[in-house]
Amino acid sequence: MENKFIATSFNVFDEVRSEGEHTDVIIKVNGEEFKAHKIILCGCSPYFRDLFSTQCSAEKHSYDIEGISSDTMSLFIKYAYAGNVHISEENVAELLVAADQFLVSDLVDACCKFLEANLSLQNCIGICMFTGQFYSCSNLHRKAKRYALQHFEGVQQESEEFLKLSLEHLVEMIDQDELNAKNEEVVFEAVLRWIDHSPESRRGHIAELLPKVRMGLMSPEYFMSNVRNKALLLENEACLAILISAMRAIFDLHMEGPTVSDQLTRPRLPSEILLAIGGWSIGNPTNAIEAYDARAGCWVDVTQKDEHPRAYSGTVFLDGFVYCIGGFDGENCFSSVRKFDPISHTWHEVAPMYEQRCYVSVAVLDGLIYAMGGINRHVRLRTTECYDPNTNQWTMLAPMNELRSVASATSLQGRVYICGGFTGIEYLFTAESFNPETNQWTLIAPMSSRRSGVGVINYGNLVYAVGGYDGANRLQSAEAYNPLTDSWHDVESMISPRSNFGIEVMDDRLFVVGGFNGLSTCSNVEYYDQRTNEWNEASDMSISRSAVSCCIISGLPDVTQYVASRDSLQISEDKSDSD
């Protein structure tokens, strides 16, 4: 009743205003007059309350307002009377200026939420620059800045705003550790693109920009072919000394082993972190959690001391949280699900699954977590269930066609795919897909190899099945499934055979982590690059483990807790980022 009364009252006030009845103030903007009621404007805006309350204004009935357009003033007055306003790309900037000027925090917040929801490669720099002038928009300013840094590769290619950056702002941007670039070649070419936009006035700025490029992290081949003999650099005396230092850093880094990081070789911070969680190590389950810092090529121990050891669980990252699903602690199979907040470093339990599941397969699709198969301590399972974080509830779904433990799953193009596994009798080469719209599993073309303890992942719009155990040997082989043709094809084999390992895609490369090689658990890590069809070694974990579960976390406001300190970092020869 109260809300209805207020709404009715303000509708009447607005109707009275539009008819010019009982108005006691005229607001003038660029020659246009707006009749209003002082008490309404005072109730909406501290600015107007202060303006109307000064002694010299006591008898005044007309006020000139500067700094905004008449259209924006019209929108603001409608907001004052109705409590809402239509915000659009065309009016949001001027409306935000007015809201800030008139000290209307709710309208400022509404404008900021609109801009945040519409952040893009094309406008993030402009929003960052625009909101920097408003103290009330400091949160959006930080988010727009972080967006521009995290999406730097796309921004520098697609944004006209990037090309119009001032020298000061470009220097500040490329100097940031948080700038997300797979390699420094991208940063160097962005600098050249900025200079080429206005070469006559910008060529001389190369000496100020070049020291901010981490040139010591460039590949030797790129540096020698594209940087060393660049005329723009050779004609600038200050750049020659930088080139010499960069060359020394590059060849020290690539030929003489570790070197202490300086600005030329200081790795930038990653935007994504690969977590390796739990597993089986030295004959027992472990609670160890390690984070892979791909930019520095090293693992960081981020173990949570209060977390219980667990192996053969499933792990996913969804909506800012890590979910650890099921698993085995050496005695018990679990139905429980643990949820980890990587910002606050806190764990808590959410709704348990219907089934106990170790050797479980998990996947995320359309905001839901799917858990499939596994063992409930007594029998192997074909059942499937899914979890909705919004309701904190699990729902049983149609069962799979096969019993599957030690399988692996992923999602692609609206389907969940599960491949391989073990029935208790047979090592499987079969695979199937789940359609959530029909709640139906369908067998797809079988793999070329039987694979238990396989790693399955969506990579480059294909489903990859990597490694595993065929009943006789641990496998190095890998194959990929194309849903469009319902067919598998072989891809390059891994460097090392392994089963029961972690698998994830990060920086557009497929990583495999740990596992069992047929003789022992292992700590070694390697990655596959689809562009080159090659596997390369990455840095080993600090401990050997199989049955490890991996996920990628992203979007953290501060990744420093999951990476190596840049101030004391030793850069090693093996870097997954050096190509």
PDB file of C-alpha atoms in Angstrom, residues 104-242:
ATOM      1  CA  VAL A 104      22.320  11.936  -6.943  1.00  0.00           C
ATOM      2  CA  SER A 105      24.109   8.732  -5.988  1.00  0.00           C
ATOM      3  CA  ASP A 106      21.358   6.344  -7.111  1.00  0.00           C
ATOM      4  CA  LEU A 107      21.417   7.789 -10.626  1.00  0.00           C
ATOM      5  CA  VAL A 108      25.221   7.718 -10.671  1.00  0.00           C
ATOM      6  CA  ASP A 109      25.082   4.035  -9.716  1.00  0.00           C
ATOM      7  CA  ALA A 110      22.503   3.298 -12.410  1.00  0.00           C
ATOM      8  CA  CYS A 111      24.647   4.967 -15.077  1.00  0.00           C
ATOM      9  CA  CYS A 112      27.748   3.108 -13.881  1.00  0.00           C
ATOM     10  CA  LYS A 113      25.926  -0.236 -13.949  1.00  0.00           C
ATOM     11  CA  PHE A 114      24.784   0.477 -17.502  1.00  0.00           C
ATOM     12  CA  LEU A 115      28.331   1.318 -18.617  1.00  0.00           C
ATOM     13  CA  GLU A 116      29.786  -1.728 -16.853  1.00  0.00           C
ATOM     14  CA  ALA A 117      27.232  -4.031 -18.468  1.00  0.00           C
ATOM     15  CA  ASN A 118      28.180  -2.630 -21.879  1.00  0.00           C
ATOM     16  CA  LEU A 119      31.976  -2.688 -21.537  1.00  0.00           C
ATOM     17  CA  SER A 120      33.564  -3.837 -24.786  1.00  0.00           C
ATOM     18  CA  LEU A 121      36.850  -3.889 -26.664  1.00  0.00           C
ATOM     19  CA  GLN A 122      35.775  -0.762 -28.484  1.00  0.00           C
ATOM     20  CA  ASN A 123      34.694   1.414 -25.522  1.00  0.00           C
ATOM     21  CA  CYS A 124      36.602   0.272 -22.425  1.00  0.00           C
ATOM     22  CA  ILE A 125      39.394   2.830 -22.821  1.00  0.00           C
ATOM     23  CA  GLY A 126      36.908   5.657 -23.329  1.00  0.00           C
ATOM     24  CA  ILE A 127      34.900   4.600 -20.272  1.00  0.00           C
ATOM     25  CA  CYS A 128      38.094   4.379 -18.225  1.00  0.00           C
ATOM     26  CA  MET A 129      39.169   7.881 -19.240  1.00  0.00           C
ATOM     27  CA  PHE A 130      35.678   9.359 -18.820  1.00  0.00           C
ATOM     28  CA  THR A 131      34.985   7.899 -15.360  1.00  0.00           C
ATOM     29  CA  GLY A 132      38.425   8.870 -14.085  1.00  0.00           C
ATOM     30  CA  GLN A 133      37.159  12.438 -13.619  1.00  0.00           C
ATOM     31  CA  PHE A 134      34.410  11.370 -11.190  1.00  0.00           C
ATOM     32  CA  TYR A 135      35.242  10.344  -7.625  1.00  0.00           C
ATOM     33  CA  SER A 136      31.822   8.686  -7.412  1.00  0.00           C
ATOM     34  CA  CYS A 137      32.736   6.390 -10.349  1.00  0.00           C
ATOM     35  CA  SER A 138      36.035   5.102  -8.962  1.00  0.00           C
ATOM     36  CA  ASN A 139      34.831   1.486  -8.887  1.00  0.00           C
ATOM     37  CA  LEU A 140      33.754   1.553 -12.548  1.00  0.00           C
ATOM     38  CA  HIS A 141      36.985   3.340 -13.460  1.00  0.00           C
ATOM     39  CA  ARG A 142      38.998   0.460 -11.943  1.00  0.00           C
ATOM     40  CA  LYS A 143      36.847  -2.151 -13.686  1.00  0.00           C
ATOM     41  CA  ALA A 144      37.156  -0.444 -17.077  1.00  0.00           C
ATOM     42  CA  LYS A 145      40.917  -0.174 -16.612  1.00  0.00           C
ATOM     43  CA  ARG A 146      41.171  -3.836 -15.644  1.00  0.00           C
ATOM     44  CA  TYR A 147      38.989  -4.804 -18.616  1.00  0.00           C
ATOM     45  CA  ALA A 148      41.286  -2.902 -20.997  1.00  0.00           C
ATOM     46  CA  LEU A 149      44.383  -4.549 -19.491  1.00  0.00           C
ATOM     47  CA  GLN A 150      42.927  -8.068 -19.441  1.00  0.00           C
ATOM     48  CA  HIS A 151      41.643  -7.771 -23.026  1.00  0.00           C
ATOM     49  CA  PHE A 152      44.680  -5.877 -24.308  1.00  0.00           C
ATOM     50  CA  GLU A 153      45.250  -8.015 -27.395  1.00  0.00           C
ATOM     51  CA  GLY A 154      41.722  -7.408 -28.659  1.00  0.00           C
ATOM     52  CA  VAL A 155      41.649  -3.767 -27.570  1.00  0.00           C
ATOM     53  CA  GLN A 156      44.847  -2.796 -29.382  1.00  0.00           C
ATOM     54  CA  GLN A 157      43.565  -4.451 -32.568  1.00  0.00           C
ATOM     55  CA  GLU A 158      39.933  -3.316 -32.598  1.00  0.00           C
ATOM     56  CA  SER A 159      39.674  -0.090 -30.606  1.00  0.00           C
ATOM     57  CA  GLU A 160      39.959   3.331 -32.243  1.00  0.00           C
ATOM     58  CA  GLU A 161      40.269   4.671 -28.702  1.00  0.00           C
ATOM     59  CA  PHE A 162      43.577   2.829 -28.329  1.00  0.00           C
ATOM     60  CA  LEU A 163      45.046   4.651 -31.312  1.00  0.00           C
ATOM     61  CA  LYS A 164      43.947   7.981 -29.799  1.00  0.00           C
ATOM     62  CA  LEU A 165      45.571   7.376 -26.392  1.00  0.00           C
ATOM     63  CA  SER A 166      47.928  10.071 -25.186  1.00  0.00           C
ATOM     64  CA  LEU A 167      51.582   9.147 -24.781  1.00  0.00           C
ATOM     65  CA  GLU A 168      51.205   9.357 -21.015  1.00  0.00           C
ATOM     66  CA  HIS A 169      48.305   6.939 -20.925  1.00  0.00           C
ATOM     67  CA  LEU A 170      49.910   4.485 -23.363  1.00  0.00           C
ATOM     68  CA  VAL A 171      53.119   4.428 -21.313  1.00  0.00           C
ATOM     69  CA  GLU A 172      51.075   3.783 -18.177  1.00  0.00           C
ATOM     70  CA  MET A 173      49.148   0.949 -19.869  1.00  0.00           C
ATOM     71  CA  ILE A 174      52.058  -1.026 -21.295  1.00  0.00           C
ATOM     72  CA  ASP A 175      54.074  -0.589 -18.088  1.00  0.00           C
ATOM     73  CA  GLN A 176      51.533  -2.570 -16.052  1.00  0.00           C
ATOM     74  CA  ASP A 177      52.294  -6.096 -14.860  1.00  0.00           C
ATOM     75  CA  GLU A 178      48.542  -6.718 -15.197  1.00  0.00           C
ATOM     76  CA  LEU A 179      48.600  -6.126 -18.960  1.00  0.00           C
ATOM     77  CA  ASN A 180      47.505  -9.443 -20.466  1.00  0.00           C
ATOM     78  CA  ALA A 181      49.547 -10.423 -23.512  1.00  0.00           C
ATOM     79  CA  LYS A 182      50.606 -13.939 -24.446  1.00  0.00           C
ATOM     80  CA  ASN A 183      54.000 -12.582 -25.454  1.00  0.00           C
ATOM     81  CA  GLU A 184      55.822  -9.281 -25.691  1.00  0.00           C
ATOM     82  CA  GLU A 185      55.731  -9.368 -29.462  1.00  0.00           C
ATOM     83  CA  VAL A 186      52.064  -8.342 -29.156  1.00  0.00           C
ATOM     84  CA  VAL A 187      52.978  -5.345 -26.983  1.00  0.00           C
ATOM     85  CA  PHE A 188      55.779  -4.254 -29.335  1.00  0.00           C
ATOM     86  CA  GLU A 189      53.509  -4.413 -32.378  1.00  0.00           C
ATOM     87  CA  ALA A 190      50.803  -2.467 -30.519  1.00  0.00           C
ATOM     88  CA  VAL A 191      53.339   0.301 -29.896  1.00  0.00           C
ATOM     89  CA  LEU A 192      54.215   0.344 -33.611  1.00  0.00           C
ATOM     90  CA  ARG A 193      50.519   0.490 -34.530  1.00  0.00           C
ATOM     91  CA  TRP A 194      50.011   3.480 -32.212  1.00  0.00           C
ATOM     92  CA  ILE A 195      53.001   5.294 -33.736  1.00  0.00           C
ATOM     93  CA  ASP A 196      51.892   4.525 -37.294  1.00  0.00           C
ATOM     94  CA  HIS A 197      48.524   6.163 -36.588  1.00  0.00           C
ATOM     95  CA  SER A 198      50.281   9.554 -36.538  1.00  0.00           C
ATOM     96  CA  PRO A 199      53.919   8.895 -37.450  1.00  0.00           C
ATOM     97  CA  GLU A 200      55.134  12.463 -37.864  1.00  0.00           C
ATOM     98  CA  SER A 201      54.170  13.499 -34.332  1.00  0.00           C
ATOM     99  CA  ARG A 202      54.792  10.148 -32.625  1.00  0.00           C
ATOM    100  CA  ARG A 203      58.029   8.680 -34.026  1.00  0.00           C
ATOM    101  CA  GLY A 204      60.078  10.556 -31.459  1.00  0.00           C
ATOM    102  CA  HIS A 205      58.185   8.898 -28.590  1.00  0.00           C
ATOM    103  CA  ILE A 206      59.646   5.456 -29.300  1.00  0.00           C
ATOM    104  CA  ALA A 207      62.445   6.024 -26.781  1.00  0.00           C
ATOM    105  CA  GLU A 208      59.869   6.550 -24.003  1.00  0.00           C
ATOM    106  CA  LEU A 209      57.764   3.550 -25.011  1.00  0.00           C
ATOM    107  CA  LEU A 210      60.409   0.946 -25.794  1.00  0.00           C
ATOM    108  CA  PRO A 211      61.666   0.528 -22.184  1.00  0.00           C
ATOM    109  CA  LYS A 212      58.131  -0.471 -21.148  1.00  0.00           C
ATOM    110  CA  VAL A 213      58.146  -3.441 -23.541  1.00  0.00           C
ATOM    111  CA  ARG A 214      59.571  -6.536 -21.801  1.00  0.00           C
ATOM    112  CA  MET A 215      61.919  -7.143 -24.719  1.00  0.00           C
ATOM    113  CA  GLY A 216      64.019  -9.685 -22.873  1.00  0.00           C
ATOM    114  CA  LEU A 217      61.034 -12.076 -23.002  1.00  0.00           C
ATOM    115  CA  MET A 218      60.804 -12.031 -26.811  1.00  0.00           C
ATOM    116  CA  SER A 219      61.825 -15.128 -28.713  1.00  0.00           C
ATOM    117  CA  PRO A 220      65.328 -14.857 -30.221  1.00  0.00           C
ATOM    118  CA  GLU A 221      63.916 -15.493 -33.690  1.00  0.00           C
ATOM    119  CA  TYR A 222      61.382 -12.674 -33.472  1.00  0.00           C
ATOM    120  CA  PHE A 223      63.876 -10.239 -31.997  1.00  0.00           C
ATOM    121  CA  MET A 224      66.477 -10.904 -34.669  1.00  0.00           C
ATOM    122  CA  SER A 225      63.973 -10.791 -37.541  1.00  0.00           C
ATOM    123  CA  ASN A 226      61.600  -8.015 -36.500  1.00  0.00           C
ATOM    124  CA  VAL A 227      63.226  -5.818 -33.870  1.00  0.00           C
ATOM    125  CA  ARG A 228      67.009  -5.664 -34.120  1.00  0.00           C
ATOM    126  CA  ASN A 229      67.132  -3.950 -37.530  1.00  0.00           C
ATOM    127  CA  LYS A 230      63.973  -1.847 -37.214  1.00  0.00           C
ATOM    128  CA  ALA A 231      64.771   1.551 -38.761  1.00  0.00           C
ATOM    129  CA  LEU A 232      62.555   3.340 -36.250  1.00  0.00           C
ATOM    130  CA  LEU A 233      64.773   2.050 -33.440  1.00  0.00           C
ATOM    131  CA  LEU A 234      68.151   2.365 -35.131  1.00  0.00           C
ATOM    132  CA  GLU A 235      67.631   6.038 -35.922  1.00  0.00           C
ATOM    133  CA  ASN A 236      67.035   6.836 -32.244  1.00  0.00           C
ATOM    134  CA  GLU A 237      70.219   6.865 -30.170  1.00  0.00           C
ATOM    135  CA  ALA A 238      68.396   6.192 -26.894  1.00  0.00           C
ATOM    136  CA  CYS A 239      66.897   3.018 -28.370  1.00  0.00           C
ATOM    137  CA  LEU A 240      70.278   1.541 -29.326  1.00  0.00           C
ATOM    138  CA  ALA A 241      71.278   1.009 -25.703  1.00  0.00           C
ATOM    139  CA  ILE A 242      67.917  -0.646 -25.029  1.00  0.00           C
TER     140      ILE A 242
END
